[in-house]
Amino acid sequence: MAEPQQEMTVEEWLALLDKDEDGHLTVDKVKTHFANASDSAALLIAMGARTIDEAVTRLYEVIDTDKDGKISREELRRGFGPLKMRGQLCMEPTRGLIPHNFFRLWHEKRSAHLEGTREWAFAEVQRWLDDAASAQQLFWLMGGGGTGKSVLTAALLERLFGRVAAWHFCRHDNPQASAPAALLRSLAAMLCHRLPGYAEALGDAPAETVTDPKELFEALFATPLAPLAVPAAPLLLIVDALAELPREAQKPLLAVIAGQ
């Protein structure tokens, strides 16, 4: 199972990563702070990194928005949420399954969300999730192209991350990752990390030659989930942009979703 993410406040980060005299942190300065920090191991775990170099690369990838090789105290403060999500959204392969890494896409879409907007939609999803025991299991959000569904999804993923078991962003420009078999296997890989008992119940994943959505759903979800205890509160599976699935693959996967 994945190492639990350790919480760290913005102020703790700012205290650990002191600023240069000019008010900015250079790459070398940040590496020095990481190396000298008494709890550098906790910092690495919080960022999902194995080494200081990897952690600093991720830090600048997320926070250095103007790509000038320096980050200010304010940039660090604004980027703290996405930085934590970087460590949470990126998972290791497990049980022969590879979870897709959607961080770059998530970061792009999340950055486009204007705070204070779409609150009606978040409230509707939250209401449905809280009442899921007596409501429909499927919440289907529809809208025309360019209306901001993926932006909403990215913000929703961050808001409800503690209750999200797995997620997938379909993309028309990445048909391989959006194929039903790849989608289902990635969701299952995330469940291995995020749902206690699931990995053990799953055992080995079906062979790569198995691509039928119905057969995969049975092997990856229906069978291993059956013996597990029902979670205390409903968990959420998020699949964004189903319309961007390869056209020939839409009907088989939608039939599985509708039937299950």
mmCIF file of C-alpha atoms in Angstrom, residues 69-197:
data_model
loop_
_atom_site.group_PDB
_atom_site.id
_atom_site.type_symbol
_atom_site.label_atom_id
_atom_site.label_comp_id
_atom_site.label_asym_id
_atom_site.label_seq_id
_atom_site.Cartn_x
_atom_site.Cartn_y
_atom_site.Cartn_z
ATOM 1 C CA GLY A 69 14.407 29.582 -11.930
ATOM 2 C CA LYS A 70 13.323 31.328 -8.732
ATOM 3 C CA ILE A 71 10.263 31.107 -6.522
ATOM 4 C CA SER A 72 9.029 33.819 -4.230
ATOM 5 C CA ARG A 73 7.389 33.393 -0.864
ATOM 6 C CA GLU A 74 4.052 34.319 -2.463
ATOM 7 C CA GLU A 75 4.497 31.803 -5.285
ATOM 8 C CA LEU A 76 5.201 29.135 -2.698
ATOM 9 C CA ARG A 77 2.072 30.088 -0.768
ATOM 10 C CA ARG A 78 -0.128 30.038 -3.895
ATOM 11 C CA GLY A 79 1.382 26.803 -5.126
ATOM 12 C CA PHE A 80 1.180 24.860 -1.886
ATOM 13 C CA GLY A 81 -2.152 23.199 -2.735
ATOM 14 C CA PRO A 82 -1.048 22.009 -6.190
ATOM 15 C CA LEU A 83 2.303 20.933 -4.719
ATOM 16 C CA LYS A 84 0.578 18.631 -2.236
ATOM 17 C CA MET A 85 -1.688 17.311 -4.996
ATOM 18 C CA ARG A 86 1.401 16.483 -7.072
ATOM 19 C CA GLY A 87 2.443 13.919 -4.500
ATOM 20 C CA GLN A 88 -1.093 12.569 -4.139
ATOM 21 C CA LEU A 89 -2.010 12.262 -7.818
ATOM 22 C CA CYS A 90 1.139 10.424 -8.894
ATOM 23 C CA MET A 91 1.109 6.736 -7.940
ATOM 24 C CA GLU A 92 3.391 3.795 -8.521
ATOM 25 C CA PRO A 93 2.414 0.738 -10.633
ATOM 26 C CA THR A 94 1.090 -2.150 -8.573
ATOM 27 C CA ARG A 95 -0.310 -5.654 -9.108
ATOM 28 C CA GLY A 96 0.598 -5.457 -12.787
ATOM 29 C CA LEU A 97 -1.499 -2.284 -13.168
ATOM 30 C CA ILE A 98 -0.269 1.185 -14.122
ATOM 31 C CA PRO A 99 -2.165 4.219 -12.787
ATOM 32 C CA HIS A 100 -2.172 7.082 -15.277
ATOM 33 C CA ASN A 101 -0.445 10.271 -14.184
ATOM 34 C CA PHE A 102 -2.866 13.142 -14.761
ATOM 35 C CA PHE A 103 -1.026 15.765 -12.754
ATOM 36 C CA ARG A 104 -0.081 18.055 -15.653
ATOM 37 C CA LEU A 105 -3.613 17.988 -17.053
ATOM 38 C CA TRP A 106 -5.105 18.424 -13.589
ATOM 39 C CA HIS A 107 -2.806 21.368 -12.877
ATOM 40 C CA GLU A 108 -3.689 23.025 -16.193
ATOM 41 C CA LYS A 109 -7.436 22.660 -15.625
ATOM 42 C CA ARG A 110 -7.294 23.527 -11.916
ATOM 43 C CA SER A 111 -5.364 26.710 -12.712
ATOM 44 C CA ALA A 112 -8.214 27.776 -14.989
ATOM 45 C CA HIS A 113 -10.767 27.624 -12.175
ATOM 46 C CA LEU A 114 -11.784 31.021 -10.834
ATOM 47 C CA GLU A 115 -12.346 30.811 -7.090
ATOM 48 C CA GLY A 116 -15.943 31.452 -6.100
ATOM 49 C CA THR A 117 -17.408 30.172 -9.373
ATOM 50 C CA ARG A 118 -19.233 26.875 -10.039
ATOM 51 C CA GLU A 119 -20.290 26.726 -6.397
ATOM 52 C CA TRP A 120 -23.778 25.548 -7.412
ATOM 53 C CA ALA A 121 -22.244 22.520 -9.123
ATOM 54 C CA PHE A 122 -19.986 21.649 -6.186
ATOM 55 C CA ALA A 123 -22.987 21.925 -3.861
ATOM 56 C CA GLU A 124 -25.037 19.569 -6.052
ATOM 57 C CA VAL A 125 -22.291 16.947 -6.159
ATOM 58 C CA GLN A 126 -21.712 17.217 -2.411
ATOM 59 C CA ARG A 127 -25.453 16.877 -1.738
ATOM 60 C CA TRP A 128 -25.670 13.805 -3.972
ATOM 61 C CA LEU A 129 -22.598 12.211 -2.413
ATOM 62 C CA ASP A 130 -23.834 12.791 1.137
ATOM 63 C CA ASP A 131 -27.200 11.260 0.216
ATOM 64 C CA ALA A 132 -25.756 8.460 -1.922
ATOM 65 C CA ALA A 133 -27.216 5.733 0.297
ATOM 66 C CA SER A 134 -30.696 6.643 -0.863
ATOM 67 C CA ALA A 135 -29.905 8.230 -4.220
ATOM 68 C CA GLN A 136 -28.730 7.094 -7.628
ATOM 69 C CA GLN A 137 -25.181 5.784 -7.754
ATOM 70 C CA LEU A 138 -24.364 7.810 -10.873
ATOM 71 C CA PHE A 139 -24.070 11.595 -11.122
ATOM 72 C CA TRP A 140 -23.848 12.535 -14.794
ATOM 73 C CA LEU A 141 -22.774 16.088 -15.606
ATOM 74 C CA MET A 142 -23.393 17.173 -19.191
ATOM 75 C CA GLY A 143 -22.549 20.340 -21.105
ATOM 76 C CA GLY A 144 -21.354 21.611 -24.444
ATOM 77 C CA GLY A 145 -17.709 21.677 -25.476
ATOM 78 C CA GLY A 146 -15.694 24.386 -23.765
ATOM 79 C CA THR A 147 -18.188 25.019 -20.958
ATOM 80 C CA GLY A 148 -15.667 24.112 -18.280
ATOM 81 C CA LYS A 149 -16.580 20.563 -17.276
ATOM 82 C CA SER A 150 -12.945 19.470 -16.982
ATOM 83 C CA VAL A 151 -12.091 22.609 -15.017
ATOM 84 C CA LEU A 152 -14.912 21.780 -12.630
ATOM 85 C CA THR A 153 -13.704 18.178 -12.410
ATOM 86 C CA ALA A 154 -10.173 19.266 -11.513
ATOM 87 C CA ALA A 155 -11.399 21.588 -8.767
ATOM 88 C CA LEU A 156 -13.811 18.928 -7.510
ATOM 89 C CA LEU A 157 -11.023 16.358 -7.325
ATOM 90 C CA GLU A 158 -9.033 18.658 -5.072
ATOM 91 C CA ARG A 159 -12.005 19.598 -2.885
ATOM 92 C CA LEU A 160 -13.188 16.055 -2.288
ATOM 93 C CA PHE A 161 -9.881 14.234 -2.563
ATOM 94 C CA GLY A 162 -10.320 12.435 0.731
ATOM 95 C CA ARG A 163 -13.505 10.819 -0.587
ATOM 96 C CA VAL A 164 -12.302 10.107 -4.128
ATOM 97 C CA ALA A 165 -11.198 6.507 -4.634
ATOM 98 C CA ALA A 166 -10.008 6.872 -8.256
ATOM 99 C CA TRP A 167 -10.172 9.247 -11.216
ATOM 100 C CA HIS A 168 -9.594 9.366 -14.970
ATOM 101 C CA PHE A 169 -9.446 12.171 -17.549
ATOM 102 C CA CYS A 170 -10.304 10.986 -21.067
ATOM 103 C CA ARG A 171 -8.615 12.888 -23.904
ATOM 104 C CA HIS A 172 -9.338 12.717 -27.631
ATOM 105 C CA ASP A 173 -5.655 13.459 -28.300
ATOM 106 C CA ASN A 174 -4.565 10.456 -26.215
ATOM 107 C CA PRO A 175 -6.712 7.560 -27.456
ATOM 108 C CA GLN A 176 -4.400 4.917 -26.018
ATOM 109 C CA ALA A 177 -4.831 6.168 -22.441
ATOM 110 C CA SER A 178 -8.528 6.774 -23.061
ATOM 111 C CA ALA A 179 -9.317 3.268 -24.323
ATOM 112 C CA PRO A 180 -11.781 1.471 -22.000
ATOM 113 C CA ALA A 181 -9.265 -1.227 -21.021
ATOM 114 C CA ALA A 182 -6.620 1.366 -20.103
ATOM 115 C CA LEU A 183 -9.189 3.426 -18.218
ATOM 116 C CA LEU A 184 -10.466 0.478 -16.164
ATOM 117 C CA ARG A 185 -6.966 -0.808 -15.389
ATOM 118 C CA SER A 186 -5.846 2.641 -14.252
ATOM 119 C CA LEU A 187 -8.872 3.027 -11.970
ATOM 120 C CA ALA A 188 -8.128 -0.393 -10.485
ATOM 121 C CA ALA A 189 -4.481 0.560 -9.900
ATOM 122 C CA MET A 190 -5.602 3.642 -7.973
ATOM 123 C CA LEU A 191 -7.998 1.559 -5.889
ATOM 124 C CA CYS A 192 -5.050 -0.636 -4.918
ATOM 125 C CA HIS A 193 -3.452 2.437 -3.345
ATOM 126 C CA ARG A 194 -6.561 4.099 -1.931
ATOM 127 C CA LEU A 195 -9.049 1.417 -0.888
ATOM 128 C CA PRO A 196 -7.944 -0.772 2.047
ATOM 129 C CA GLY A 197 -8.176 -4.484 1.313
#
